[in-house]
Short mmCIF file of C-alpha atoms in Angstrom, two decimals:
data_model
loop_
_atom_site.label_atom_id
_atom_site.label_comp_id
_atom_site.label_asym_id
_atom_site.label_seq_id
_atom_site.Cartn_x
_atom_site.Cartn_y
_atom_site.Cartn_z
CA MET A 1245 -18.03 24.76 5.53
CA LYS A 1246 -17.76 21.63 7.65
CA ASP A 1247 -19.18 17.97 7.19
CA ARG A 1248 -21.77 19.22 10.40
CA THR A 1249 -23.25 21.75 8.89
CA ILE A 1250 -23.75 20.90 5.14
CA LYS A 1251 -25.52 17.43 7.25
CA HIS A 1252 -27.55 19.47 9.54
CA LEU A 1253 -28.68 21.49 5.72
CA ILE A 1254 -28.88 18.92 4.72
CA LEU A 1255 -31.60 16.95 6.84
CA TRP A 1256 -33.47 21.09 7.51
CA ILE A 1257 -33.75 22.34 3.94
CA PRO A 1258 -36.15 19.81 3.25
CA THR A 1259 -38.40 20.31 6.33
CA ILE A 1260 -37.99 23.89 6.62
CA THR A 1261 -39.06 24.00 3.03
CA ILE A 1262 -42.69 22.53 3.44
CA GLY A 1263 -43.11 24.46 6.62
CA LEU A 1264 -42.51 27.74 4.54
CA TRP A 1265 -45.12 26.34 2.26
CA GLU A 1266 -47.75 25.42 4.64
CA TYR A 1267 -47.24 28.49 6.20
CA MET A 1268 -47.92 29.96 3.26
CA ARG A 1269 -50.66 28.54 1.48
CA HIS A 1270 -52.71 28.81 5.25
CA SER A 1271 -52.38 32.34 5.61
CA PHE A 1272 -51.87 33.89 2.60
CA LEU A 1273 -53.01 31.42 -0.35
CA LEU A 1274 -55.66 29.60 0.99
CA PRO A 1275 -58.51 31.90 -1.44
CA TYR A 1276 -56.57 31.49 -4.43
CA VAL A 1277 -55.41 27.29 -4.30
CA SER A 1278 -57.82 24.99 -3.17
CA MET A 1279 -56.19 22.32 -0.58
CA GLU A 1280 -56.52 19.44 -3.16
CA VAL A 1281 -53.77 21.52 -5.55
CA GLY A 1282 -52.21 23.05 -3.02
CA ASN A 1283 -51.89 19.24 -1.42
CA TRP A 1284 -50.73 18.78 -5.33
CA LEU A 1285 -47.48 21.14 -5.12
CA ALA A 1286 -46.38 20.97 -1.48
CA PRO A 1287 -44.29 17.51 -2.47
CA ALA A 1288 -43.69 19.77 -6.25
CA ILE A 1289 -42.16 22.74 -3.87
CA VAL A 1290 -40.20 20.20 -2.10
CA PHE A 1291 -38.13 18.40 -5.38
CA ILE A 1292 -37.54 21.46 -6.74
CA VAL A 1293 -36.08 23.07 -3.27
CA SER A 1294 -34.11 19.50 -2.88
CA ALA A 1295 -32.70 19.28 -6.04
CA THR A 1296 -31.92 22.51 -6.29
CA LEU A 1297 -30.08 23.07 -2.54
CA LEU A 1298 -29.20 19.37 -1.67
CA THR A 1299 -27.51 18.57 -4.96
CA ARG A 1300 -25.39 21.77 -4.24
CA LEU A 1301 -24.23 20.25 -1.04
CA PHE A 1302 -23.53 16.79 -1.58
CA LYS A 1303 -21.56 17.74 -4.53
CA LEU A 1304 -20.37 19.97 -1.20
CA LEU A 1305 -19.89 16.89 1.10
CA ASP A 1306 -18.38 14.83 -1.30
CA ASP A 1307 -16.12 17.16 -2.59
CA THR A 1308 -14.87 16.97 1.03
CA ASN A 1309 -15.51 14.11 1.43
CA LYS A 1310 -12.25 13.12 -1.19
CA LYS A 1311 -10.29 15.95 -0.18
CA LEU A 1312 -10.28 14.30 3.27
CA GLN A 1313 -9.07 10.76 1.69
CA ARG A 1314 -6.41 12.82 -0.68
CA GLU A 1315 -4.93 14.05 2.07
CA GLN A 1316 -5.00 10.80 5.08
CA GLN A 1317 -3.71 9.39 1.15
CA THR A 1318 -0.75 11.42 1.15
CA LYS A 1319 -0.11 11.47 5.08
CA ALA A 1320 0.61 7.57 4.89
CA ALA A 1321 2.90 7.97 1.70
CA LEU A 1322 4.24 10.06 4.26
CA GLU A 1323 4.74 7.52 6.52
CA GLU A 1324 6.21 5.08 4.51
CA ARG A 1325 8.26 7.24 2.85
CA SER A 1326 10.03 8.34 6.08
CA LYS A 1327 9.71 4.07 7.00
CA LEU A 1328 12.17 3.31 3.80
CA ALA A 1329 14.66 6.47 4.88
CA GLN A 1330 15.27 5.11 7.94
CA GLU A 1331 15.51 1.35 6.42
CA LEU A 1332 17.90 3.00 3.51
CA HIS A 1333 19.89 4.20 6.55
CA ASP A 1334 19.46 0.93 8.63
CA GLY A 1335 20.32 -1.23 5.72
CA ILE A 1336 23.52 1.25 4.66
CA SER A 1337 24.89 0.88 8.48
CA GLN A 1338 24.90 -2.76 8.46
CA SER A 1339 26.35 -3.53 4.90
CA LEU A 1340 28.96 -1.73 5.60
CA PHE A 1341 29.95 -3.29 8.73
CA MET A 1342 29.30 -6.76 6.44
CA LEU A 1343 31.46 -4.91 3.21
CA SER A 1344 35.05 -3.73 6.27
CA VAL A 1345 34.42 -7.61 8.26
CA LYS A 1346 34.80 -8.96 4.33
CA ILE A 1347 36.97 -7.09 3.68
CA ASP A 1348 39.21 -8.25 7.29
CA ARG A 1349 38.65 -11.64 6.03
CA LEU A 1350 40.24 -10.40 2.59
CA GLU A 1351 43.75 -9.17 4.00
CA THR A 1352 44.02 -12.27 5.76
CA ALA A 1353 42.97 -14.86 3.46
CA SER A 1354 45.91 -16.45 1.96
CA THR A 1355 46.54 -15.66 -1.85
CA GLU A 1356 44.50 -19.12 -2.50
CA GLN A 1357 41.27 -17.66 -1.04
CA GLN A 1358 41.80 -13.77 -1.66
CA PRO A 1359 39.56 -14.79 -5.46
CA GLU A 1360 36.49 -16.08 -3.31
CA GLN A 1361 36.97 -13.96 -1.13
CA LEU A 1362 37.54 -10.60 -3.48
CA ASP A 1363 35.25 -12.80 -5.29
CA LYS A 1364 32.47 -12.17 -2.60
CA LEU A 1365 33.58 -9.30 -1.95
CA ARG A 1366 32.68 -7.44 -5.27
CA GLN A 1367 28.98 -9.68 -4.65
CA THR A 1368 28.40 -7.99 -1.86
CA VAL A 1369 29.09 -3.83 -3.11
CA ARG A 1370 26.69 -5.19 -6.13
CA HIS A 1371 23.74 -6.34 -3.50
CA VAL A 1372 23.83 -3.01 -1.52
CA TYR A 1373 24.96 -0.35 -5.09
CA ASP A 1374 20.93 -2.26 -5.61
CA ASP A 1375 19.48 -1.91 -2.88
CA VAL A 1376 20.16 0.87 -2.15
CA ARG A 1377 19.66 1.40 -5.95
CA LEU A 1378 15.66 0.18 -5.15
CA SER A 1379 15.08 2.37 -1.88
CA ILE A 1380 15.21 5.93 -3.14
CA ALA A 1381 13.34 5.16 -6.82
CA ASN A 1382 10.94 4.31 -3.68
CA LEU A 1383 11.89 7.77 -2.12
CA GLN A 1384 11.33 9.64 -5.00
CA THR A 1385 7.73 8.34 -5.55
CA VAL A 1386 5.22 10.65 -5.83
CA PRO A 1387 2.50 9.41 -4.04
CA GLU A 1388 0.18 9.64 -6.33
CA GLU A 1389 2.02 7.42 -8.23
CA MET A 1390 0.44 4.96 -6.74
CA ASN A 1391 -2.79 5.87 -6.96
CA VAL A 1392 -2.21 4.32 -10.98
CA CYS A 1393 -2.67 0.36 -12.02
CA TRP A 1394 -0.49 -0.78 -9.12
CA SER A 1395 -0.19 -5.09 -10.38
CA ASP A 1396 2.33 -2.14 -12.87
CA GLN A 1397 4.47 -1.32 -9.91
CA LEU A 1398 4.66 -5.18 -9.50
CA VAL A 1399 6.57 -5.47 -11.89
CA THR A 1400 8.63 -3.02 -12.27
CA MET A 1401 9.65 -3.50 -8.99
CA ILE A 1402 10.52 -7.35 -9.39
CA GLU A 1403 12.04 -6.45 -13.02
CA ASP A 1404 14.38 -4.29 -10.94
CA ILE A 1405 15.68 -6.73 -7.82
CA ARG A 1406 15.78 -9.78 -10.66
CA LYS A 1407 18.87 -7.86 -12.65
CA ASP A 1408 22.09 -9.76 -12.66
CA THR A 1409 19.96 -13.08 -11.33
CA ASP A 1410 18.91 -17.02 -12.75
CA TRP A 1411 15.74 -16.83 -11.63
CA THR A 1412 12.58 -18.35 -14.33
CA LEU A 1413 9.36 -16.18 -12.44
CA ASP A 1414 6.62 -16.92 -11.83
CA VAL A 1415 3.62 -14.52 -10.72
CA LYS A 1416 -0.23 -14.95 -10.53
CA TRP A 1417 -0.85 -11.29 -8.94
CA GLU A 1418 -4.85 -11.87 -9.00
CA LEU A 1419 -6.37 -8.92 -6.17
CA PRO A 1420 -7.90 -6.52 -7.06
CA GLU A 1421 -7.14 -2.56 -8.29
CA ASP A 1422 -9.78 -1.60 -5.15
CA GLN A 1423 -9.32 -3.94 -2.75
CA LEU A 1424 -6.60 -1.99 -0.16
CA SER A 1425 -5.88 1.06 0.32
CA LEU A 1426 -3.35 3.02 -0.77
CA LYS A 1427 -1.22 2.50 2.28
CA GLU A 1428 -1.93 -0.99 2.42
CA LYS A 1429 -0.69 -1.57 -0.84
CA ILE A 1430 3.19 0.33 -0.13
CA ALA A 1431 2.79 -1.89 2.13
CA LEU A 1432 2.65 -5.01 0.62
CA LEU A 1433 4.26 -4.29 -2.24
CA SER A 1434 7.60 -3.02 0.39
CA ALA A 1435 7.05 -7.08 2.04
CA VAL A 1436 7.37 -8.25 -1.55
CA ARG A 1437 10.29 -6.55 -2.17
CA GLU A 1438 12.66 -7.11 0.80
CA ALA A 1439 11.60 -10.99 0.34
CA LEU A 1440 12.17 -11.28 -3.08
CA LEU A 1441 16.15 -8.96 -1.96
CA ASN A 1442 16.09 -11.96 1.07
CA VAL A 1443 15.69 -14.67 -1.85
CA ARG A 1444 18.33 -12.59 -4.09
CA LYS A 1445 20.32 -12.82 -1.04
CA HIS A 1446 20.20 -15.75 0.49
CA ALA A 1447 18.09 -18.27 -1.29
CA GLU A 1448 20.50 -19.21 -4.49
CA ALA A 1449 16.66 -20.22 -5.83
CA LYS A 1450 16.35 -21.52 -10.04
CA ARG A 1451 12.80 -20.76 -9.45
CA VAL A 1452 10.31 -18.00 -7.75
CA TRP A 1453 6.95 -17.67 -7.56
CA ILE A 1454 5.18 -15.32 -6.86
CA ILE A 1455 0.85 -15.42 -5.56
CA ALA A 1456 -1.62 -12.69 -4.23
CA GLN A 1457 -4.92 -13.88 -4.58
CA PRO A 1458 -8.33 -12.27 -1.97
CA VAL A 1459 -9.50 -14.76 0.34
CA ALA A 1460 -12.96 -14.64 2.07
CA GLU A 1461 -11.06 -12.56 5.47
CA GLY A 1462 -8.76 -10.29 3.33
CA PHE A 1463 -5.59 -11.46 0.94
CA VAL A 1464 -3.06 -14.41 0.62
CA CYS A 1465 0.02 -13.72 -0.96
CA ASP A 1466 2.73 -15.77 -0.89
CA ILE A 1467 6.28 -15.57 -2.12
CA ARG A 1468 7.73 -19.56 -2.88
CA ASP A 1469 11.87 -20.40 -4.61
CA ASP A 1470 13.58 -23.36 -4.19
CA GLY A 1471 16.61 -22.42 -2.41
CA ILE A 1472 18.27 -24.07 -0.17
CA GLY A 1473 16.25 -23.18 2.32
CA PHE A 1474 16.97 -22.51 6.18
CA ALA A 1475 17.57 -24.06 9.49
CA GLY A 1476 16.31 -23.72 13.05
CA GLU A 1477 14.48 -20.44 13.53
CA PRO A 1478 15.16 -17.75 10.81
CA PHE A 1479 14.08 -14.77 12.65
CA ALA A 1480 16.49 -16.07 14.97
CA GLN A 1481 19.14 -15.85 13.33
CA LYS A 1482 22.22 -13.44 12.58
CA GLY A 1483 22.12 -11.28 8.94
CA LYS A 1484 19.00 -11.85 8.08
CA TYR A 1485 17.25 -7.76 7.89
CA GLY A 1486 15.31 -9.26 5.65
CA LEU A 1487 12.78 -11.14 7.14
CA LYS A 1488 13.12 -8.86 10.41
CA MET A 1489 11.67 -5.59 7.66
CA VAL A 1490 9.28 -8.50 6.05
CA ARG A 1491 8.21 -9.13 9.17
CA ASP A 1492 7.76 -5.82 11.47
CA ARG A 1493 5.62 -4.30 7.93
CA THR A 1494 3.22 -6.65 8.29
CA THR A 1495 2.99 -6.53 12.24
CA ASP A 1496 2.08 -2.59 12.20
CA MET A 1497 -0.50 -3.68 9.80
CA GLY A 1498 -1.91 -6.54 11.62
CA TRP A 1499 -0.99 -9.00 8.83
CA SER A 1500 0.18 -12.11 9.81
CA LEU A 1501 3.85 -13.47 8.29
CA SER A 1502 4.67 -16.83 8.06
CA LEU A 1503 7.56 -18.95 6.24
CA GLU A 1504 8.04 -22.21 6.00
CA ARG A 1505 9.54 -25.59 4.10
CA ASP A 1506 6.86 -27.31 1.41
CA GLY A 1507 9.11 -29.36 0.85
CA ASP A 1508 12.20 -28.55 -1.63
CA VAL A 1509 10.54 -24.67 -1.92
CA THR A 1510 10.07 -22.11 0.64
CA VAL A 1511 7.40 -20.23 1.73
CA VAL A 1512 6.94 -16.63 2.52
CA ARG A 1513 3.32 -16.67 3.45
CA ILE A 1514 1.75 -12.83 3.96
CA ALA A 1515 -1.77 -12.77 4.60
CA SER A 1516 -4.77 -10.37 6.65
#
C-alpha cells in the first residue's frame, strides 16, 4: 500500500466513522438510544475504530518508512563503495608509476646510493600494500555493518594505519552515533583515513591527534600531527593525492576543509 493511500485512510477513517454512526443513530437507533447516550457513544466508537484500524495503518506506514530508509542507506553505501573502487584503481596506477620511477632511480644510482634508494623502494612497496589492503577491506564491508558503533570502526581503521609507525596517538571522538547519516559516517571515516595515510607517508610525525566534536552547526573534526608540515599551497603540490582525495570527498558532502600550520602542529580540519 502506497504512503499516500495510507495517509488518506488515516485522515478519512475517523470522519467516515462518525458520519456512519450519526446516520445509523438518526435513521435507526433513535427509538432505542437517547441523544445523551448517543453523544457519549460517538467518541467511544470513533476511538475504538481508530485504535483498531489506525494502529495497523501507522505500523504499516512506519514499516514502509523504515524500508525506504534501509534502501536509501544501502544506495548510499553502494555509491560510496563504487567511489572507493575508483580510488583504489587510481591509487594503484599512481603507486605503480611511483614504483617505476624509483626503480629507474635505483638502476642509475651509484653504489653508495643504492642501499638508500632500495630502502625507499621497500617503503613505497609497503605503503602500496597497506593502501590496497585497507581499500579492499572497505570495499568488502557489508552496508548493514556500518550500523554498528562507528567509533569501533574508527579504532579498527586507526590500528590498521598505525602499524609500523611509532606514533603517540591521542583520540578524542565525541560525535554521537545518531548525529550523522550512514552516508556521512562513511564519508567522514574515509576522509579521516585518507588524512592519516597522508600523515604516515609524508609527515614524519611522532605524535598524532584525532579530535571530533559536535558544534551548533554540525561537527568539527581535526587531524593534527607534529610532523615536518608543508610549504606553499599543499593542494597545488604534485603527489599530494591523499589530501586531494580528502578535499574531493568533503566537497561532495558540502563540508569545508582547511589545512594550516599551528605552531609546530599541522591541522587538517573537516567541518560541516
